[in-house]
mmCIF file with all atom_site columns, N, CA and C in Angstrom:
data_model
loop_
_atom_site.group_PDB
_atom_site.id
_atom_site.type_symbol
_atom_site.label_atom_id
_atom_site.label_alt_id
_atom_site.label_comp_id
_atom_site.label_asym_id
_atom_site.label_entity_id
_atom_site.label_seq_id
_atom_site.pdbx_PDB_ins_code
_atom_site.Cartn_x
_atom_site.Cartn_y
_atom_site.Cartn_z
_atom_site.occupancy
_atom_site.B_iso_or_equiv
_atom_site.pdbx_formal_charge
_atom_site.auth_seq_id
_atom_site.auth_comp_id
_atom_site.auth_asym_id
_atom_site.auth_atom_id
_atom_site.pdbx_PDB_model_num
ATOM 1   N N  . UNK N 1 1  ? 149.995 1.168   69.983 1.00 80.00 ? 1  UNK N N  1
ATOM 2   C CA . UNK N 1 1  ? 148.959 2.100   70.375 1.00 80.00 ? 1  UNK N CA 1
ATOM 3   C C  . UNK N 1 1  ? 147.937 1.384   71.267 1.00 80.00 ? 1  UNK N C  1
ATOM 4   N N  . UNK N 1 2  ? 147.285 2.140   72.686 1.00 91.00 ? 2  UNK N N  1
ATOM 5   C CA . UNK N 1 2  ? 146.456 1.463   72.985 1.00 91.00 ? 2  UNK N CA 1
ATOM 6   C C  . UNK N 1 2  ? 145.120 1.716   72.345 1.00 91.00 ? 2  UNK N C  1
ATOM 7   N N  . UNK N 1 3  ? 144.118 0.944   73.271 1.00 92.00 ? 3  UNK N N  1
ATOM 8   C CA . UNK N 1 3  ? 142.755 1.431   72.270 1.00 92.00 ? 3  UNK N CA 1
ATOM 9   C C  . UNK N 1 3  ? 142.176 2.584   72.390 1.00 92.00 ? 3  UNK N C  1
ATOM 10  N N  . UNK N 1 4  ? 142.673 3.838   73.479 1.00 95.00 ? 4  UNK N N  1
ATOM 11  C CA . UNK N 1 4  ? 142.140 4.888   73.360 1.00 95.00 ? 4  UNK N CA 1
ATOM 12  C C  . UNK N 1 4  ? 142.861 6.059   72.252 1.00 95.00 ? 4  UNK N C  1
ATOM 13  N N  . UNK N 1 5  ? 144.054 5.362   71.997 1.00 96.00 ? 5  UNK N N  1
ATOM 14  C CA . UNK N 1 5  ? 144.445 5.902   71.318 1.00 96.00 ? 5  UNK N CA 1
ATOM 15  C C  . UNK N 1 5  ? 144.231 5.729   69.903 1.00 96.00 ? 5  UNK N C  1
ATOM 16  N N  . UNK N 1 6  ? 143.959 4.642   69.897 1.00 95.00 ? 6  UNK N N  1
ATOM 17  C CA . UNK N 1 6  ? 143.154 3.619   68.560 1.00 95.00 ? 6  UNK N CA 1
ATOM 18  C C  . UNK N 1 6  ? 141.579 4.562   67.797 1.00 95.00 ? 6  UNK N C  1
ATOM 19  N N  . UNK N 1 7  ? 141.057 4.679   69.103 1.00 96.00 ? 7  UNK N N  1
ATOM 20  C CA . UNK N 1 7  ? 139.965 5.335   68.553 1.00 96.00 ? 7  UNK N CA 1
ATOM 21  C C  . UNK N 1 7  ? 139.790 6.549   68.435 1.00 96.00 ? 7  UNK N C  1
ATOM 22  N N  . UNK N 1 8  ? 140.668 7.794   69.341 1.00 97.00 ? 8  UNK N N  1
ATOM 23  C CA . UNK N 1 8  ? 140.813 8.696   68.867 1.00 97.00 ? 8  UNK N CA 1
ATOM 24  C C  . UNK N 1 8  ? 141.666 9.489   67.598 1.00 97.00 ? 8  UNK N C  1
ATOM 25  N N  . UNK N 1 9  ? 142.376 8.380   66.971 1.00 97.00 ? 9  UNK N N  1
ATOM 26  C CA . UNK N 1 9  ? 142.826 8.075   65.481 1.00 97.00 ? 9  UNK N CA 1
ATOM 27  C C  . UNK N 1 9  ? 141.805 7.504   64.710 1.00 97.00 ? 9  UNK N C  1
ATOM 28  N N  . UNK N 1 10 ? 140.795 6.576   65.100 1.00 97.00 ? 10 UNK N N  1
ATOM 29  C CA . UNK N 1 10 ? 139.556 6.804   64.143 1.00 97.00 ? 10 UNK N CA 1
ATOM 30  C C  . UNK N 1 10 ? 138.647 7.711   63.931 1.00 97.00 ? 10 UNK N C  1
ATOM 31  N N  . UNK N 1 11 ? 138.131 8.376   65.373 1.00 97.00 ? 11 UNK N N  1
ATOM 32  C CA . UNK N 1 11 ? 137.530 9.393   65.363 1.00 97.00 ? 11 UNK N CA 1
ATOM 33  C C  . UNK N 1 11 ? 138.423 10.583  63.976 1.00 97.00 ? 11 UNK N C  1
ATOM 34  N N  . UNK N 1 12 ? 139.517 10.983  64.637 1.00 98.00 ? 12 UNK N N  1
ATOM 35  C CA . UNK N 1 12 ? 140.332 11.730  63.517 1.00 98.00 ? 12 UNK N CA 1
ATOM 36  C C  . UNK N 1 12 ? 139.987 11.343  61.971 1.00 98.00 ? 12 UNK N C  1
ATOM 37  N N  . UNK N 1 13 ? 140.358 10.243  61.736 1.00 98.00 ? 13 UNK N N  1
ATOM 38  C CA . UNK N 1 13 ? 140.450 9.364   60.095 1.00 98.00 ? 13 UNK N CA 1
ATOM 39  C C  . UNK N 1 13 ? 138.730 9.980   59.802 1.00 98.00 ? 13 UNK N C  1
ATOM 40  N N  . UNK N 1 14 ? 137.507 9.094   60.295 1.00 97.00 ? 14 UNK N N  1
ATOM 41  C CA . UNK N 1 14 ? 136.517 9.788   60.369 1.00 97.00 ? 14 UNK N CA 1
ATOM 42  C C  . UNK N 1 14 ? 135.850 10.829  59.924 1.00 97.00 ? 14 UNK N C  1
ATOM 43  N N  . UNK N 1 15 ? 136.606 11.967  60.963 1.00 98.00 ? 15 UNK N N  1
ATOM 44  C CA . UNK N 1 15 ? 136.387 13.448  60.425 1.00 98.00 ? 15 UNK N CA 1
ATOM 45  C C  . UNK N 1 15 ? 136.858 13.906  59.214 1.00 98.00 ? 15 UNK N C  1
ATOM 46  N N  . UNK N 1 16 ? 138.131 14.262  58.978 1.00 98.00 ? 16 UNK N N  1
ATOM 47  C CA . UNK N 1 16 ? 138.647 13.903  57.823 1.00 98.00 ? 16 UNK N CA 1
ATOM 48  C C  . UNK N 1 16 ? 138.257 13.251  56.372 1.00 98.00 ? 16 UNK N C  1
ATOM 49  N N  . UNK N 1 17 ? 137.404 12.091  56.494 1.00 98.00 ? 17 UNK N N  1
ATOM 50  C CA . UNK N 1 17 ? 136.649 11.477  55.687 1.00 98.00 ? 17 UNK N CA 1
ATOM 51  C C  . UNK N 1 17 ? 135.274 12.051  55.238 1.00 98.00 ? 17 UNK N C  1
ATOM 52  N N  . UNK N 1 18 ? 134.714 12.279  56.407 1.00 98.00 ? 18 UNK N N  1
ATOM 53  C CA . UNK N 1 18 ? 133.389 13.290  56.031 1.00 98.00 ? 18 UNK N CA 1
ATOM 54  C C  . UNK N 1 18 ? 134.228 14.206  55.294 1.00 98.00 ? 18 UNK N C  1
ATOM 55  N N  . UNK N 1 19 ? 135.024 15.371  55.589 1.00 97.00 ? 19 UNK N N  1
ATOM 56  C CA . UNK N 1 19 ? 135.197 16.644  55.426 1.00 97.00 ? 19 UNK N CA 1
ATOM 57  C C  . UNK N 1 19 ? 135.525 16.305  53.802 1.00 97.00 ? 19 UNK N C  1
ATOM 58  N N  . UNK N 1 20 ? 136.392 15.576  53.660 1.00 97.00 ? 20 UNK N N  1
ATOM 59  C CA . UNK N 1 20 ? 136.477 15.050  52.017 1.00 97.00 ? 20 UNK N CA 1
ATOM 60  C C  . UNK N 1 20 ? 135.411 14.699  50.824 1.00 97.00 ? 20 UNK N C  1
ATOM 61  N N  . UNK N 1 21 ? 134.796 14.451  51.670 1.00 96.00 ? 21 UNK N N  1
ATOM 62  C CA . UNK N 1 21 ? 132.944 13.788  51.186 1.00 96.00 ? 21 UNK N CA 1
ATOM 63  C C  . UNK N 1 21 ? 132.067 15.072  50.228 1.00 96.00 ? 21 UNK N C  1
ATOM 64  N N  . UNK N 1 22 ? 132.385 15.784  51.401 1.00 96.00 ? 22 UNK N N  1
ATOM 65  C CA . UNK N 1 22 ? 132.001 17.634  51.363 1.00 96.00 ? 22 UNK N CA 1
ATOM 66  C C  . UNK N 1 22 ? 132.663 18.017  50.438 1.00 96.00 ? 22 UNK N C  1
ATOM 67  N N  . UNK N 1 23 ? 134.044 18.039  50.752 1.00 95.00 ? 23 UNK N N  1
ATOM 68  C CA . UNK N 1 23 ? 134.676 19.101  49.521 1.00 95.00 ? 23 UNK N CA 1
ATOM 69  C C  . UNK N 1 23 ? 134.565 18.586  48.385 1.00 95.00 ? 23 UNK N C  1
ATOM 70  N N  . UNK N 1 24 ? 134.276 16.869  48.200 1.00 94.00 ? 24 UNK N N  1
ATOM 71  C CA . UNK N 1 24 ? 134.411 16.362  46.738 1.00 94.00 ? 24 UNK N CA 1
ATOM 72  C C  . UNK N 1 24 ? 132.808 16.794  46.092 1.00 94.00 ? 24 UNK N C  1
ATOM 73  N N  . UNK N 1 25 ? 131.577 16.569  47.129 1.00 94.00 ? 25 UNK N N  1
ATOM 74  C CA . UNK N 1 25 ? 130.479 16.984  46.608 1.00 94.00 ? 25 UNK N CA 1
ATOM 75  C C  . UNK N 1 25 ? 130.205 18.431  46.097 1.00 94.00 ? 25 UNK N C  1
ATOM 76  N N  . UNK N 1 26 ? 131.181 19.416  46.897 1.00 93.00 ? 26 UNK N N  1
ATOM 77  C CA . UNK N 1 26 ? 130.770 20.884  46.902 1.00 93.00 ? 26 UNK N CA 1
ATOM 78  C C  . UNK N 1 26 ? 131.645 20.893  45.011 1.00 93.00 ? 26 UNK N C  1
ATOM 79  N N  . UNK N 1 27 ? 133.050 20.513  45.249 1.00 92.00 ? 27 UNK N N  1
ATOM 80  C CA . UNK N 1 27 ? 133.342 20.641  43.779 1.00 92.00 ? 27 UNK N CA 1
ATOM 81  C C  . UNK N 1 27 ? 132.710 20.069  42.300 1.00 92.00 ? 27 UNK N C  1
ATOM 82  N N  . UNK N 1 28 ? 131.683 18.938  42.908 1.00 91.00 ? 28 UNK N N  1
ATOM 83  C CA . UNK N 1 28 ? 130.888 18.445  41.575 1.00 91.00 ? 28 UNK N CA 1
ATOM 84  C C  . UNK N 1 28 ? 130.161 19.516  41.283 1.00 91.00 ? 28 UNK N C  1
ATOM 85  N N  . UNK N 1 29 ? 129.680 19.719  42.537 1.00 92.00 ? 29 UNK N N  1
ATOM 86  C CA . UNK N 1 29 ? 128.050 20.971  42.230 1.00 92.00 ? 29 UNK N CA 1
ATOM 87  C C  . UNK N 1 29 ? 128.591 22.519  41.920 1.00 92.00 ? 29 UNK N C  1
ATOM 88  N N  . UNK N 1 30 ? 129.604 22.539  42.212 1.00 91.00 ? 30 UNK N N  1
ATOM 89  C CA . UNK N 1 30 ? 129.660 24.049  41.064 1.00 91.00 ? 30 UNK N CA 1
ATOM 90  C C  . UNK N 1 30 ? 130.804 23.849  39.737 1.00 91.00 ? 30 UNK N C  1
ATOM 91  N N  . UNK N 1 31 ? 130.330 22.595  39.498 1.00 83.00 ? 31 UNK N N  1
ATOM 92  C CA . UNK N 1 31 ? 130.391 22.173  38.341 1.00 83.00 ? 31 UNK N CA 1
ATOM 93  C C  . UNK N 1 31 ? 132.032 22.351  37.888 1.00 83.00 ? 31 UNK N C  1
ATOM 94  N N  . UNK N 1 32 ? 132.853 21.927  38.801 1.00 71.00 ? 32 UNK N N  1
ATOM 95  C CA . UNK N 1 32 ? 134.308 22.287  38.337 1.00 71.00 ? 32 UNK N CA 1
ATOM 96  C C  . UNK N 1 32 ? 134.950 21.392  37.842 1.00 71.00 ? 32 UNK N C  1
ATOM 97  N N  . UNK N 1 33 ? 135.991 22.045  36.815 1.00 78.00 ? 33 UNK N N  1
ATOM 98  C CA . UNK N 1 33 ? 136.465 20.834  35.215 1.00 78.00 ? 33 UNK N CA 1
ATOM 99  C C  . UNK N 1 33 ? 137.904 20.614  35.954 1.00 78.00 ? 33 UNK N C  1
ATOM 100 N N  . UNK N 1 34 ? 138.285 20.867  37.411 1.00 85.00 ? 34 UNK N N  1
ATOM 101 C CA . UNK N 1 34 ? 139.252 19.842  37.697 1.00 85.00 ? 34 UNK N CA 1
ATOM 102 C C  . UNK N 1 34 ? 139.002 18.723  37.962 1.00 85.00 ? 34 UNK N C  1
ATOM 103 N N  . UNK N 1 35 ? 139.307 17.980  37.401 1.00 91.00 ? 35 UNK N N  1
ATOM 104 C CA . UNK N 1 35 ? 138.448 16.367  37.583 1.00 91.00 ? 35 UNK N CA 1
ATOM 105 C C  . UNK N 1 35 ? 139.896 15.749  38.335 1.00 91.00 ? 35 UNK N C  1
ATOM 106 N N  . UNK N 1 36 ? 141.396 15.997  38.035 1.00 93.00 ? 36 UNK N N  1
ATOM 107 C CA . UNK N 1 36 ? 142.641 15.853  38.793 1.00 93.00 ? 36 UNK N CA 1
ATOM 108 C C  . UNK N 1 36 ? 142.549 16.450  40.426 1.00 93.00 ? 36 UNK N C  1
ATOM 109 N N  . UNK N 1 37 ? 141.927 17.492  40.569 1.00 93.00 ? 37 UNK N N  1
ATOM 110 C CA . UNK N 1 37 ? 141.898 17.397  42.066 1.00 93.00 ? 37 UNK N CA 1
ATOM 111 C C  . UNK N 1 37 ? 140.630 16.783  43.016 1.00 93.00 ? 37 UNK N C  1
ATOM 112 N N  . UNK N 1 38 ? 139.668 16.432  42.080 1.00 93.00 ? 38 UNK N N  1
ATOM 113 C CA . UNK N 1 38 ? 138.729 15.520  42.514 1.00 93.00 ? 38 UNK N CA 1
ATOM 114 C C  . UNK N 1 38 ? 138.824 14.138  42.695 1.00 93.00 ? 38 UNK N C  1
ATOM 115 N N  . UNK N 1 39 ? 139.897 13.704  41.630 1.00 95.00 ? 39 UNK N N  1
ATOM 116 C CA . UNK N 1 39 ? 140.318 12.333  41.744 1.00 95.00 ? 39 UNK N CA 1
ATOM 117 C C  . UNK N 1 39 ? 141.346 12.252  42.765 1.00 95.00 ? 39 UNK N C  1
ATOM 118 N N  . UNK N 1 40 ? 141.865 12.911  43.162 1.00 96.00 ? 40 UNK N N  1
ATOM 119 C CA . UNK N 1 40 ? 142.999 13.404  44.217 1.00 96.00 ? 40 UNK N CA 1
ATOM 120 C C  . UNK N 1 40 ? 142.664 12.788  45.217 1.00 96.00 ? 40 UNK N C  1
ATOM 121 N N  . UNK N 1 41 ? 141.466 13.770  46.002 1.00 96.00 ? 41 UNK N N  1
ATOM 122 C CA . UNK N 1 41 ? 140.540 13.832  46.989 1.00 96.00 ? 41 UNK N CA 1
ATOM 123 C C  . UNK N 1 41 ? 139.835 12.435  46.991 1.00 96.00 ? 41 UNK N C  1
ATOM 124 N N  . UNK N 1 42 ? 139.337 11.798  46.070 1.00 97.00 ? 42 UNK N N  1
ATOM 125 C CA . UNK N 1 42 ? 138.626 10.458  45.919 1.00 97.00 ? 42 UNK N CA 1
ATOM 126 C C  . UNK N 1 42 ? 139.919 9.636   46.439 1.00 97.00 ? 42 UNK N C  1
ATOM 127 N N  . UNK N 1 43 ? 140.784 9.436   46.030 1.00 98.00 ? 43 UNK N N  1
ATOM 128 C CA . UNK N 1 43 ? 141.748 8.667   46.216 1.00 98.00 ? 43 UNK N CA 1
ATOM 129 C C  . UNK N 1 43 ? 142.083 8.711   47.953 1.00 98.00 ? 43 UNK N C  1
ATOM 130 N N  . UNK N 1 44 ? 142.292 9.856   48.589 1.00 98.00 ? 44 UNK N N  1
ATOM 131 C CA . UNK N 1 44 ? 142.210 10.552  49.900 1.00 98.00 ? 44 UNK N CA 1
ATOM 132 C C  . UNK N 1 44 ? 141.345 9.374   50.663 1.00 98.00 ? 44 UNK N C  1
ATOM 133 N N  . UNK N 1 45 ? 140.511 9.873   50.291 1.00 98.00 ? 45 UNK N N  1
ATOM 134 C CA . UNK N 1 45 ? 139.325 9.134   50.762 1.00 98.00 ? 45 UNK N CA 1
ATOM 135 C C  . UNK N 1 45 ? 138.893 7.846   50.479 1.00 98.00 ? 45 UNK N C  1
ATOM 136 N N  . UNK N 1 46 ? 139.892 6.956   49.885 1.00 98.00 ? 46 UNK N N  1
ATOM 137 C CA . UNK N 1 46 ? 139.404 5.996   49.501 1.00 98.00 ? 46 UNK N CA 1
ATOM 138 C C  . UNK N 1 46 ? 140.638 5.012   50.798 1.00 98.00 ? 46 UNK N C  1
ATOM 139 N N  . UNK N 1 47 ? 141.981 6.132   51.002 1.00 98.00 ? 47 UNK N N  1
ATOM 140 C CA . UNK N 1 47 ? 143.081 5.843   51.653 1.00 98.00 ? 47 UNK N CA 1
ATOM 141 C C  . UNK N 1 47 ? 142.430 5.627   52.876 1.00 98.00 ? 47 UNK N C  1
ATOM 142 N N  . UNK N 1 48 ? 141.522 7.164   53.397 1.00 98.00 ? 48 UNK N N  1
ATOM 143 C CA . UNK N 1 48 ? 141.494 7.000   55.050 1.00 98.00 ? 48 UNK N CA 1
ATOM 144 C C  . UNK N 1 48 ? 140.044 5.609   55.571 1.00 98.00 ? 48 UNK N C  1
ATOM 145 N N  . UNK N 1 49 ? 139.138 5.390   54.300 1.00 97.00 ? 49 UNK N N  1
ATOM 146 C CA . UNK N 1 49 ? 138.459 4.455   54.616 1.00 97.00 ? 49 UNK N CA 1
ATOM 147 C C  . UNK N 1 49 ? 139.254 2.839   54.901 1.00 97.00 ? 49 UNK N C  1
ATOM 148 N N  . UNK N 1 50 ? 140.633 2.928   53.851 1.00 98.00 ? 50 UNK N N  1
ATOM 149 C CA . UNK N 1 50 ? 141.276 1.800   54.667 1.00 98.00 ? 50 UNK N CA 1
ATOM 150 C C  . UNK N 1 50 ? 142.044 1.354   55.627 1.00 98.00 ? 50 UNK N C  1
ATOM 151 N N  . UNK N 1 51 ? 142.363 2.981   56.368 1.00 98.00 ? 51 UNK N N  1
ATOM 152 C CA . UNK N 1 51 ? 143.165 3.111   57.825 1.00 98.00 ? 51 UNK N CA 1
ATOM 153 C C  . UNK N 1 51 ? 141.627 2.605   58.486 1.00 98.00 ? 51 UNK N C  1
ATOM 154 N N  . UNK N 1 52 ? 140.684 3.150   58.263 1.00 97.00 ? 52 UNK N N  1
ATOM 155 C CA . UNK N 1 52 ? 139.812 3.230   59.430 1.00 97.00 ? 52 UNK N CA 1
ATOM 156 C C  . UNK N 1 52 ? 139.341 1.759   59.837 1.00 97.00 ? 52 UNK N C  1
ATOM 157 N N  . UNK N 1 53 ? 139.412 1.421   57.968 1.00 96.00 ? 53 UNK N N  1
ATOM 158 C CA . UNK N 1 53 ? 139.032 -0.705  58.706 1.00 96.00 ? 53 UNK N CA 1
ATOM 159 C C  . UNK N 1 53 ? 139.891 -1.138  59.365 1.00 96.00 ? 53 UNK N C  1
ATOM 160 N N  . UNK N 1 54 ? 141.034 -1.046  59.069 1.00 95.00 ? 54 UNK N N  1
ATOM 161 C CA . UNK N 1 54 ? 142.482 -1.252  60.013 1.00 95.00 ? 54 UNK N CA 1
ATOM 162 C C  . UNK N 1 54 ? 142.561 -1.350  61.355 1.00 95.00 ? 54 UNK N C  1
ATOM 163 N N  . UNK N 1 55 ? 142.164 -0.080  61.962 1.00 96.00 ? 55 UNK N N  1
ATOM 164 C CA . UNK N 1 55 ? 141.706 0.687   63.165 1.00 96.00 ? 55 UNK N CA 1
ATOM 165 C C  . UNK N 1 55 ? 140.977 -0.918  63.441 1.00 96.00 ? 55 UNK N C  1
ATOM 166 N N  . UNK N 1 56 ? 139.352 -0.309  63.222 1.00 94.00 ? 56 UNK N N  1
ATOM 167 C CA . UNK N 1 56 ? 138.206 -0.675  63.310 1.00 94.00 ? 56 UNK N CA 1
ATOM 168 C C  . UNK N 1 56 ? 138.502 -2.135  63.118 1.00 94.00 ? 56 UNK N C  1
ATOM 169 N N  . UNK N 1 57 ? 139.298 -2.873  62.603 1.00 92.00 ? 57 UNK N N  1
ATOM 170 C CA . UNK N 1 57 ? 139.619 -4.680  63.029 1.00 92.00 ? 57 UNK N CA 1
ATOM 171 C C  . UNK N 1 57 ? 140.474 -4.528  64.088 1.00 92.00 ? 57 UNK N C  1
ATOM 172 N N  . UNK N 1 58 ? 141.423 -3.984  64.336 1.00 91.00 ? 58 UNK N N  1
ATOM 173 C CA . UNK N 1 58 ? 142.504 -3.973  65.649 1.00 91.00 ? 58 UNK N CA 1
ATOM 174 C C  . UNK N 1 58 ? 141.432 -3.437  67.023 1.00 91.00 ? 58 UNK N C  1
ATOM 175 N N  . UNK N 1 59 ? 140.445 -2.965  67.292 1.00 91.00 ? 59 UNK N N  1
ATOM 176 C CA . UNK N 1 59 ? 139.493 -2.761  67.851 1.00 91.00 ? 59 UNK N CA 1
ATOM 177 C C  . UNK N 1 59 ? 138.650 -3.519  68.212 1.00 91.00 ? 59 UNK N C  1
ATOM 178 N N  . UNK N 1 60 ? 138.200 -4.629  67.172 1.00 87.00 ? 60 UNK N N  1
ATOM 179 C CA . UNK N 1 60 ? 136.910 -5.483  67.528 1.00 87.00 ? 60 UNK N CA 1
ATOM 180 C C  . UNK N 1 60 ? 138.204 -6.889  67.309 1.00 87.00 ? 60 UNK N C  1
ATOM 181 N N  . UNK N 1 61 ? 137.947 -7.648  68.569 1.00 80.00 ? 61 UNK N N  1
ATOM 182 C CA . UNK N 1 61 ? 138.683 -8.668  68.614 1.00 80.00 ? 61 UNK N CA 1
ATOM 183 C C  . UNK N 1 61 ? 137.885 -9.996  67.926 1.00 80.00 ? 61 UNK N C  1
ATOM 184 N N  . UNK N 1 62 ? 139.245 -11.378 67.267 1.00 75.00 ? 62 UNK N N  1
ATOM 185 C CA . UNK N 1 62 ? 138.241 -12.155 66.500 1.00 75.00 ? 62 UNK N CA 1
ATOM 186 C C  . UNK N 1 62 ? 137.432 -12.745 67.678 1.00 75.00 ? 62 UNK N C  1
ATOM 187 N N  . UNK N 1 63 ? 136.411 -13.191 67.221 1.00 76.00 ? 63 UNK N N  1
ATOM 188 C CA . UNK N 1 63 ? 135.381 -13.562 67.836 1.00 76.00 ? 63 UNK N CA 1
ATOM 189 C C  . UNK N 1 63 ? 135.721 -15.141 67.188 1.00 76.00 ? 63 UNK N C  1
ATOM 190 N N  . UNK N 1 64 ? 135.614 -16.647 67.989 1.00 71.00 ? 64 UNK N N  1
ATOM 191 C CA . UNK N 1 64 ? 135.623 -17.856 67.074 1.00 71.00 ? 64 UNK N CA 1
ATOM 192 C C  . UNK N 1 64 ? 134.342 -18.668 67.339 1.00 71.00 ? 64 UNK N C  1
ATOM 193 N N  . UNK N 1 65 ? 133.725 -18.788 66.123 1.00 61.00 ? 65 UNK N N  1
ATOM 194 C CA . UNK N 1 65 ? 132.665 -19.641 66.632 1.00 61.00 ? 65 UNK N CA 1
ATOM 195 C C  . UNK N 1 65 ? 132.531 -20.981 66.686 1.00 61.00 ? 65 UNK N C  1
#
């Protein structure tokens, strides 16, 4: 992949990540006893935060000091 393609797969991962953020907060606050599709969603989101470091190191080159 090049890097524009790099980042418009983070941008994606990103969105996605917010939108998960949302649905996991909206399901605490009306107080819902699926705690299996909340952990679901946590898990989701725990996945696309480690594509995005992925990304986000293949992006920023090492630097040596």
């Amino acid at each position: 992949m090049n890097e524009q393609e790099l980042r418009k797969k983070l941008a994606s991962l990103s969105t996605e990540h917010r939108d998960l953020d949302a649905a996991i907060d909206a399901l605490i606050m009306s107080r819902s006893t699926d705690e299996l599709q909340i952990a679901r969603l946590k898990k989701r989101k725990l996945f696309l935060k480690d594509q995005m470091a992925i990304i986000e190191d293949a992006l920023i080159p090492d630097i040596i000091a």
